[in-house]
mmCIF file of C-alpha atoms in Angstrom:
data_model
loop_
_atom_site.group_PDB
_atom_site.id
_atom_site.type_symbol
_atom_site.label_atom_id
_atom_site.label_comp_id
_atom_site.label_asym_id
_atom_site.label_seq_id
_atom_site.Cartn_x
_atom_site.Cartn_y
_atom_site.Cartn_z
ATOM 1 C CA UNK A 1 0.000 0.000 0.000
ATOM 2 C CA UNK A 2 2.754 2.659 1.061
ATOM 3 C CA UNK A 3 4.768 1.316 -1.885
ATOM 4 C CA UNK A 4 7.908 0.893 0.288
ATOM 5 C CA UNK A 5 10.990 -1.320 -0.835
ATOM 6 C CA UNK A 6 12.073 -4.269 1.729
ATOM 7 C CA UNK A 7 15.015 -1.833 2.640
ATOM 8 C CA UNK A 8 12.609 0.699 3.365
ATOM 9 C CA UNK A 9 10.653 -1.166 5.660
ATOM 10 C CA UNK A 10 13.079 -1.925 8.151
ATOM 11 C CA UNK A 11 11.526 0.379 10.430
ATOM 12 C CA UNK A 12 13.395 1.534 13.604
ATOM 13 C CA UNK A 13 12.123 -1.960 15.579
ATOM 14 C CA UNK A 14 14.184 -0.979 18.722
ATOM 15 C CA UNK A 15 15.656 -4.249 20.354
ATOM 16 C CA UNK A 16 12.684 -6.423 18.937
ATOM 17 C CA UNK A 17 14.515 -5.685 15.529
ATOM 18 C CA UNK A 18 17.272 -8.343 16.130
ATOM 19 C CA UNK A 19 15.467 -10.462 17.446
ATOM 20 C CA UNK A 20 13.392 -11.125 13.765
ATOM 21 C CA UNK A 21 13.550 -13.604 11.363
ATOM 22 C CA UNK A 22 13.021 -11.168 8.624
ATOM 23 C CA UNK A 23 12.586 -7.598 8.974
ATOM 24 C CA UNK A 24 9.101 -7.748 7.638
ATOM 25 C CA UNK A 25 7.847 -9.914 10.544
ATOM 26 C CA UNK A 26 5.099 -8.549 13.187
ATOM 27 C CA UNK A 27 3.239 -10.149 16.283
ATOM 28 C CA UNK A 28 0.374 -11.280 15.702
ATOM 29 C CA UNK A 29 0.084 -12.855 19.301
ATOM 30 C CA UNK A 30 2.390 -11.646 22.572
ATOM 31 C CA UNK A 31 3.487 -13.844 25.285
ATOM 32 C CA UNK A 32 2.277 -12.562 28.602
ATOM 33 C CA UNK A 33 5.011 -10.853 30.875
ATOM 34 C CA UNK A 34 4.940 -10.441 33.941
ATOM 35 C CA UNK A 35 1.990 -8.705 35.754
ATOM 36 C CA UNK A 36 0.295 -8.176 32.051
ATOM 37 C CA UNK A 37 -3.431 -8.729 30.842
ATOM 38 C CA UNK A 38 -3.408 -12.008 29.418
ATOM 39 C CA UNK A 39 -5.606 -14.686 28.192
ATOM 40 C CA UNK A 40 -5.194 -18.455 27.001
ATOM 41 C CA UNK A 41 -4.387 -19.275 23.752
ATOM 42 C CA UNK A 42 -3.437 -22.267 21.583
ATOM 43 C CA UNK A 43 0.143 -21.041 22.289
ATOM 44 C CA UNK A 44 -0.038 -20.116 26.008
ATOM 45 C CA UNK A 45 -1.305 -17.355 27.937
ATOM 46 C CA UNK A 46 -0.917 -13.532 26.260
ATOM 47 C CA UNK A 47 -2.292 -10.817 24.307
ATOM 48 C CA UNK A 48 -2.871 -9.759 20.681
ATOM 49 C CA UNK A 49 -0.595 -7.412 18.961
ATOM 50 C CA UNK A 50 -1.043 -4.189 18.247
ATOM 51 C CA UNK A 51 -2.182 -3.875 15.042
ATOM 52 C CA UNK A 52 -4.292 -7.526 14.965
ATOM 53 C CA UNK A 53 -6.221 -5.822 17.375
ATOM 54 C CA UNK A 54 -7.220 -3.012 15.028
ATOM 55 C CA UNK A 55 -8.343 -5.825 12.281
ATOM 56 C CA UNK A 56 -10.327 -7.579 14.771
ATOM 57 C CA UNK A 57 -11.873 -4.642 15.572
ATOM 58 C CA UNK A 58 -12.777 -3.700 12.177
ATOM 59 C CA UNK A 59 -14.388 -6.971 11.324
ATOM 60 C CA UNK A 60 -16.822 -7.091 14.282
ATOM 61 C CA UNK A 61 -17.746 -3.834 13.643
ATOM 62 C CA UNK A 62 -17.732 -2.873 9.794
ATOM 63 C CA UNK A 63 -16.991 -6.457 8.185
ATOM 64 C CA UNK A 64 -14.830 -8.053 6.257
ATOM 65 C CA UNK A 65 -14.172 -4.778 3.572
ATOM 66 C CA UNK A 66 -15.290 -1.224 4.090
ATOM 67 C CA UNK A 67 -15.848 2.183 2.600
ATOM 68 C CA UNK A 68 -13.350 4.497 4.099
ATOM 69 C CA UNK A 69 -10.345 3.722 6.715
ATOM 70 C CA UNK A 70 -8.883 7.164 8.615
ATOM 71 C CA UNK A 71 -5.599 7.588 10.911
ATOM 72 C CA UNK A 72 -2.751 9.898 11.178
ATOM 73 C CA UNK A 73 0.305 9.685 8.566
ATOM 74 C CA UNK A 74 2.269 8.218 11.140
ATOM 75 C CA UNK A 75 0.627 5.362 11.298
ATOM 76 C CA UNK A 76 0.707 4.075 7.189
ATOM 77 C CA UNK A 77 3.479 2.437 7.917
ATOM 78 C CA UNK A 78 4.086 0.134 10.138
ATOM 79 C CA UNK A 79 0.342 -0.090 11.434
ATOM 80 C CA UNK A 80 -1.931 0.386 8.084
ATOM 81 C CA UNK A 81 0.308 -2.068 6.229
ATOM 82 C CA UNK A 82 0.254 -4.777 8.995
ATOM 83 C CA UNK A 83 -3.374 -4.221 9.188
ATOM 84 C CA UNK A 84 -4.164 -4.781 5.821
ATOM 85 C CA UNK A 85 -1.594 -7.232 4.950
ATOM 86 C CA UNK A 86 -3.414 -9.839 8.074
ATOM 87 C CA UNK A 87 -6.943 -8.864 7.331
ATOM 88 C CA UNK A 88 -6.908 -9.653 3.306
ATOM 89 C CA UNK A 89 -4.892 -12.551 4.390
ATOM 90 C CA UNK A 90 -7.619 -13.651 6.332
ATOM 91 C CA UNK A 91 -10.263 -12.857 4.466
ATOM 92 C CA UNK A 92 -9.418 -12.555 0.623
ATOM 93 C CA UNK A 93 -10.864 -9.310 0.155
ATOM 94 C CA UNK A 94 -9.590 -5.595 0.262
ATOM 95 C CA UNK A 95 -9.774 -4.246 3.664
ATOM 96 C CA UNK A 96 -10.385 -0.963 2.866
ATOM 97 C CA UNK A 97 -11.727 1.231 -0.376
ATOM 98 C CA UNK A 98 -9.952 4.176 0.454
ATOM 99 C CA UNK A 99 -7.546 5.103 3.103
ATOM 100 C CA UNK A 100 -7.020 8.775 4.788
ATOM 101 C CA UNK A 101 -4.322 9.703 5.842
ATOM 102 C CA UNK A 102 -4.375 12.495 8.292
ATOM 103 C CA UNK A 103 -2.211 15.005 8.807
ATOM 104 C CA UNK A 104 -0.502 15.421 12.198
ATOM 105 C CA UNK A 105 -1.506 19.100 14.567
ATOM 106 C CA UNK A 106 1.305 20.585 15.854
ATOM 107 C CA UNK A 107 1.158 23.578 18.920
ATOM 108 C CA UNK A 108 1.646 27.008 17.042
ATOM 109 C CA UNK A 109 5.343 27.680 17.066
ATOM 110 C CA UNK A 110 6.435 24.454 18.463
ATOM 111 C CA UNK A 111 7.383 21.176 17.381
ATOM 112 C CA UNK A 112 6.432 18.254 17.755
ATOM 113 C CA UNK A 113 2.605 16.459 17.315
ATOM 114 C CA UNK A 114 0.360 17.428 20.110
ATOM 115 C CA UNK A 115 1.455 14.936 22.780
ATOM 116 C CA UNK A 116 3.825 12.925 20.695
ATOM 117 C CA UNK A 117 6.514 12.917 18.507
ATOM 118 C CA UNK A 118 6.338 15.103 15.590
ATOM 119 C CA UNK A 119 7.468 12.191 12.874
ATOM 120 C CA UNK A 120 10.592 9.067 12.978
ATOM 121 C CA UNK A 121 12.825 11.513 11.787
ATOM 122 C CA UNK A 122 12.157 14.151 13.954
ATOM 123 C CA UNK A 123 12.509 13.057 17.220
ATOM 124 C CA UNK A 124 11.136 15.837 19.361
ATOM 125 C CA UNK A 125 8.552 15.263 22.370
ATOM 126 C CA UNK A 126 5.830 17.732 23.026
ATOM 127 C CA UNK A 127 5.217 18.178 26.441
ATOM 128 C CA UNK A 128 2.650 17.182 28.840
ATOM 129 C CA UNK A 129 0.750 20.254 29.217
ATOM 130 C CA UNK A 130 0.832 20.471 24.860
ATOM 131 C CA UNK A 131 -1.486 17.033 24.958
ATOM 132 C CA UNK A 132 -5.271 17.348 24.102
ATOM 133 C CA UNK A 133 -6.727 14.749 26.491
ATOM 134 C CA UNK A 134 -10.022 13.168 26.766
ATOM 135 C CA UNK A 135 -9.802 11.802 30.094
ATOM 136 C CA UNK A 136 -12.042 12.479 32.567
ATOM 137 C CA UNK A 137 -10.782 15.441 35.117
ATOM 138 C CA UNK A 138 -7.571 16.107 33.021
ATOM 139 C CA UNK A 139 -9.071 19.271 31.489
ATOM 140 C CA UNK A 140 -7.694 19.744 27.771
ATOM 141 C CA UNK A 141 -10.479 18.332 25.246
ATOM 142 C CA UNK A 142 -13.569 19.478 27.537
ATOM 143 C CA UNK A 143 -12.021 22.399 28.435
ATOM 144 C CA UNK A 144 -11.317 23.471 25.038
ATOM 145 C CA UNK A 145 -14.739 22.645 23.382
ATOM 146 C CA UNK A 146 -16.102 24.659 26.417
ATOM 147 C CA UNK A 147 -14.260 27.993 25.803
ATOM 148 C CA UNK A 148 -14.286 27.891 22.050
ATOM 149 C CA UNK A 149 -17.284 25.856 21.036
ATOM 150 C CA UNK A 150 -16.988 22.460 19.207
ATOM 151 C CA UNK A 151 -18.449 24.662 16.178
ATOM 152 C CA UNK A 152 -15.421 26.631 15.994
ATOM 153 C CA UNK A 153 -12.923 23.796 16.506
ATOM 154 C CA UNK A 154 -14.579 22.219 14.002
ATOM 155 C CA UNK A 155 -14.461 25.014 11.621
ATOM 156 C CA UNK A 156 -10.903 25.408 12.184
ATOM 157 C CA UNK A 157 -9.997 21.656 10.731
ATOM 158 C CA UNK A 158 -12.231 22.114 7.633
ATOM 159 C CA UNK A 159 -10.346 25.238 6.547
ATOM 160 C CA UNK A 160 -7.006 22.685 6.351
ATOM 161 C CA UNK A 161 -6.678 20.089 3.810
ATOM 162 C CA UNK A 162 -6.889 16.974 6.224
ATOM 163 C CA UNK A 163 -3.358 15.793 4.840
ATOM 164 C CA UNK A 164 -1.620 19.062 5.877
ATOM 165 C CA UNK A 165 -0.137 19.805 9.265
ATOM 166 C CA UNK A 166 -2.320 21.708 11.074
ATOM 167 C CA UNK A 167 -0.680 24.673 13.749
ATOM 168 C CA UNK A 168 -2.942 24.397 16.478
ATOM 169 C CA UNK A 169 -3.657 27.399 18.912
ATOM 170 C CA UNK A 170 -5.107 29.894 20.003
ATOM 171 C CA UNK A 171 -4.495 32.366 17.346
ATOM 172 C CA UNK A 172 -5.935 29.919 14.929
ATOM 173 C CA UNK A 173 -8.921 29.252 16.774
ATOM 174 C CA UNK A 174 -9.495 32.846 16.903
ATOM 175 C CA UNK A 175 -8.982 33.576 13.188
ATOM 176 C CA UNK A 176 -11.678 30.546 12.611
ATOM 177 C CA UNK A 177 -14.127 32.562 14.919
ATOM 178 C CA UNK A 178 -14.064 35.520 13.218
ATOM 179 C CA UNK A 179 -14.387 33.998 9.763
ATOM 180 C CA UNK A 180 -17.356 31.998 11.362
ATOM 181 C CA UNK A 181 -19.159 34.578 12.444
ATOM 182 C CA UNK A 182 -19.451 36.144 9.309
ATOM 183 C CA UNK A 183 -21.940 33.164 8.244
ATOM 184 C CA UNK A 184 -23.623 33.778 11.887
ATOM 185 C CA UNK A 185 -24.197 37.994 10.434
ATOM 186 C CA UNK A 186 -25.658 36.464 6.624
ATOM 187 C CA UNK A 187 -28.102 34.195 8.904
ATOM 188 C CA UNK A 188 -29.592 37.083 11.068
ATOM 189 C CA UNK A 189 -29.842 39.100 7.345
ATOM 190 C CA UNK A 190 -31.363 36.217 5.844
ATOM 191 C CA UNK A 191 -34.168 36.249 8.709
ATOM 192 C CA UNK A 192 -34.040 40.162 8.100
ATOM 193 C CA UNK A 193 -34.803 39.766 4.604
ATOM 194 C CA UNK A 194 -37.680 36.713 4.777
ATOM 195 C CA UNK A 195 -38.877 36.641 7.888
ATOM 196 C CA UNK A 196 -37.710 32.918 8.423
ATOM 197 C CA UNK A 197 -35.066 31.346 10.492
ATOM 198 C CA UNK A 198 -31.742 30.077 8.687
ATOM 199 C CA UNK A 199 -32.442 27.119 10.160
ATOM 200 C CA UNK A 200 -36.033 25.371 9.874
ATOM 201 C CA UNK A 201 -37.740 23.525 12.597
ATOM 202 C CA UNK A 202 -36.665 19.458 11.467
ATOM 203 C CA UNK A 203 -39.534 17.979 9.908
ATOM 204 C CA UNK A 204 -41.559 21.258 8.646
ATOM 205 C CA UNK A 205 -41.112 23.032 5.415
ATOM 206 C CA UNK A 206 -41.612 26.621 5.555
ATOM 207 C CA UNK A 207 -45.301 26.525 5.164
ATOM 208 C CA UNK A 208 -46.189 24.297 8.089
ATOM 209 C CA UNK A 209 -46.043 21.485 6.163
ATOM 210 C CA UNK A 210 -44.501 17.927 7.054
ATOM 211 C CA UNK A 211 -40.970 17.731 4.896
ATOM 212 C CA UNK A 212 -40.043 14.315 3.640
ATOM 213 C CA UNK A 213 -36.538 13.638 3.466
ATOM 214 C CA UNK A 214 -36.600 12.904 0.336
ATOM 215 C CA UNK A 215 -36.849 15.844 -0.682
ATOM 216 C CA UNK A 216 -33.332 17.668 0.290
ATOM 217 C CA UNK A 217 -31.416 17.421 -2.503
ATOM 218 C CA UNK A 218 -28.712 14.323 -1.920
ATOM 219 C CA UNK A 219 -27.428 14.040 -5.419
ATOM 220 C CA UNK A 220 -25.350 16.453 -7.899
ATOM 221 C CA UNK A 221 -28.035 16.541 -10.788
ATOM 222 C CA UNK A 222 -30.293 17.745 -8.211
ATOM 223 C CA UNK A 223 -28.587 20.530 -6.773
ATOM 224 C CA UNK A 224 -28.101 22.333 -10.703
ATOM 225 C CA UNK A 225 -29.387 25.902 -10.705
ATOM 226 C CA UNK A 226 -31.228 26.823 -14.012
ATOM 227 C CA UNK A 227 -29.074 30.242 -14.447
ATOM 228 C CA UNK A 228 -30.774 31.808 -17.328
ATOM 229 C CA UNK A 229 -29.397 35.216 -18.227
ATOM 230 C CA UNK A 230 -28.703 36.176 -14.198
ATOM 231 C CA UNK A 231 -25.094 37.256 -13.910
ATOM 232 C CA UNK A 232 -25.761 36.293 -10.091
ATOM 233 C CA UNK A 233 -27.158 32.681 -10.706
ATOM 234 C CA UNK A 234 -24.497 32.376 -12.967
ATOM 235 C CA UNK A 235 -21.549 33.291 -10.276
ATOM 236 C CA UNK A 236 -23.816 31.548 -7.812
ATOM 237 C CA UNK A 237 -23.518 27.796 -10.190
ATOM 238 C CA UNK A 238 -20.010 28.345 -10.733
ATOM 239 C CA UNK A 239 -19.339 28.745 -7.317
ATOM 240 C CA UNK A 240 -21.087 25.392 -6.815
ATOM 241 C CA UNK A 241 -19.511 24.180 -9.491
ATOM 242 C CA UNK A 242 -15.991 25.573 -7.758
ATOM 243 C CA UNK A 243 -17.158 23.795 -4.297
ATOM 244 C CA UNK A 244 -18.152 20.065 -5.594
ATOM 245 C CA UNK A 245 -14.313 20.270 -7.623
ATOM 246 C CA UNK A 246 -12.835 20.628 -4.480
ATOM 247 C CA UNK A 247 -14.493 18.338 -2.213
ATOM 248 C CA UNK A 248 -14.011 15.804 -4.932
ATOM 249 C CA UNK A 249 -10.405 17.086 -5.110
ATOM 250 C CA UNK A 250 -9.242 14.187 -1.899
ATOM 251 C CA UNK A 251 -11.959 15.759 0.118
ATOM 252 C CA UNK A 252 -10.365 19.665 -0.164
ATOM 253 C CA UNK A 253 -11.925 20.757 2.574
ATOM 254 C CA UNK A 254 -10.091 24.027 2.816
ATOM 255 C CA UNK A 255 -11.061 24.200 -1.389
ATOM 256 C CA UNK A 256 -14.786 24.140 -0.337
ATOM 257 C CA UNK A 257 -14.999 26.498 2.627
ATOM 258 C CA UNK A 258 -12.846 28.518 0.404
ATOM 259 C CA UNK A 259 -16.068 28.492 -2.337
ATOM 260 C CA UNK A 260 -18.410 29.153 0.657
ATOM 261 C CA UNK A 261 -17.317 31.946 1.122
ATOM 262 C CA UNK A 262 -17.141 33.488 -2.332
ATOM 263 C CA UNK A 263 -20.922 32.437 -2.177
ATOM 264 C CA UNK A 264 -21.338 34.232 0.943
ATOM 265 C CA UNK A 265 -19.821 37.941 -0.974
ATOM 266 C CA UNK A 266 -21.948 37.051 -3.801
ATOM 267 C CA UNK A 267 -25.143 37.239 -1.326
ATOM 268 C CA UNK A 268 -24.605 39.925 0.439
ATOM 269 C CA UNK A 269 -23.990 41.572 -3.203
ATOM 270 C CA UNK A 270 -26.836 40.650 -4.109
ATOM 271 C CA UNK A 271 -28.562 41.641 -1.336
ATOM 272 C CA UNK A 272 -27.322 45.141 -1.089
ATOM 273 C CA UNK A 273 -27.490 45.949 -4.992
ATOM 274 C CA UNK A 274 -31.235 44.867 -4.303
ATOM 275 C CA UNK A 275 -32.245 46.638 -1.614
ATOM 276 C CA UNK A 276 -33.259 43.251 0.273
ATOM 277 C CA UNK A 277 -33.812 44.181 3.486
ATOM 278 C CA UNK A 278 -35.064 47.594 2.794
ATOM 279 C CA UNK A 279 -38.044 46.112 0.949
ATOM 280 C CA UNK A 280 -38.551 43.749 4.113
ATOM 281 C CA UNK A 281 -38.976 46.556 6.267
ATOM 282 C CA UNK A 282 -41.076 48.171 4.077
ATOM 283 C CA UNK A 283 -43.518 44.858 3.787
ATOM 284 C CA UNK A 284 -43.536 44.379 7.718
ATOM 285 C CA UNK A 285 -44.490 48.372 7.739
ATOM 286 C CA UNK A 286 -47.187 47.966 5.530
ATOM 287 C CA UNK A 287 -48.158 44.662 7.168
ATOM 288 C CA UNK A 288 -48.482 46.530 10.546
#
């Protein structure tokens, strides 16, 4: 898969390196030391290996092959081969369609991954107080999603390519905020301008009426806009046109957003050159 010569894939291995019959070997099964989870086995008591414990997770859960397969770039090789190399072993079939590879997040102006090493070359440690933690009481994660919102975290990944190293911090979250919040502003004028929430209640249309969910558009064909001579529909389709490119560029995230928000200056244009929300306030006047 990685497309790595033998020589390549000698690895680091550490002391276990020496110890192999060939370089390409990896456990499939561990002896139990001392003072270790264990359980019987056909070959005496121990524990599966690292990445035969990834493959047996995958085939409970998703079966035999599957769609998509994630992780970081540090782990195509060893892990991601090993994995793939047991589990089409085992069960003649690709494990995977297509694998992403993520890239790592680094602290602004530091080195290193966020609580790890920054790559095998590179052999750098981030500290303890750099790691995003999900355990319970050790702060990081939960703290963070509580003083910036998971929307804005969130927000701040899809504006990177998810192959690219990603400089996480504070400065970065805060540049993702205020780009955010300028699609926050175009909802409250959209409201402005038609009286109706951004946002509809799930399950009701805009006239009261039960929506079926067929009816959202889940294909390309049925998202085309019939442009006519409108300079604006026309910028509006290309603009589409610029966002389903990129997202079917290896899922450019930072492509689309980038398209969003060309759509979201060709609104507000459109709504200023047309006097949008002027003519709403004139309709509620006349209304009252």
């Amino acid at each position: 898969m990685t497309n790595r010569s033998a020589d390549d894939q000698q690895g680091e291995g550490g002391t276990a390196a020496g110890k192999k019959r060939s370089a390409a070997d990896f456990a499939l099964w561990k002896s139990a030391k001392t003072n270790e989870p264990s359980w019987e086995s056909p070959w005496g008591p121990g524990r599966p290996g690292w990445h035969i414990e990834c493959s047996a997770m995958s085939r409970r859960i998703l079966g035999k092959t599957f769609d998509i397969h994630g992780g970081g770039l540090d782990l195509t090789f060893p892990h991601h081969e090993n994995e793939i190399a047991q589990s089409e072993c085992c069960h003649g079939v690709p494990m995977a369609s297509y694998w992403m590879h993520n890239g790592l997040m680094r602290k602004e102006k530091g080195t290193g991954k966020l609580g790890g090493k920054a790559d095998r070359a590179q052999e750098s440690e981030a500290t303890v107080d750099d790691k995003i933690s999900r355990s319970k009481g050790a702060g990081g994660l939960r703290d963070l999603i509580s003083s910036q919102t998971g929307e804005r975290i969130r927000f701040f990944l899809l504006r990177s390519h998810y192959r690219s190293t990603i400089e996480f911090g504070d400065k970065g979250l805060a540049e993702a905020g205020t780009a955010l919040e300028k699609f926050y502003t175009f909802f409250e004028r959209y409201q402005r301008v038609t009286g109706l929430s951004f946002y509809p209640i799930v399950g009701l249309g805009s006239d009261g009426q039960s929506l079926d969910p067929r009816d959202f558009i889940t294909t390309l064909s049925g998202g085309r806009i019939e442009t006519g001579d409108s300079d604006f529909l026309k910028k509006v389709e290309s603009l589409r046109n610029d966002f389903i490119q990129s997202m079917n560029n290896d899922f450019d995230t930072n492509g689309g957003v980038s398209a969003l928000f060309g759509l979201l200056s060709a609104l507000n244009k459109f709504a200023d050159s047309q006097k949008l929300e002027e003519a709403a306030s004139r309709s509620e006047k006349d209304v009252a």
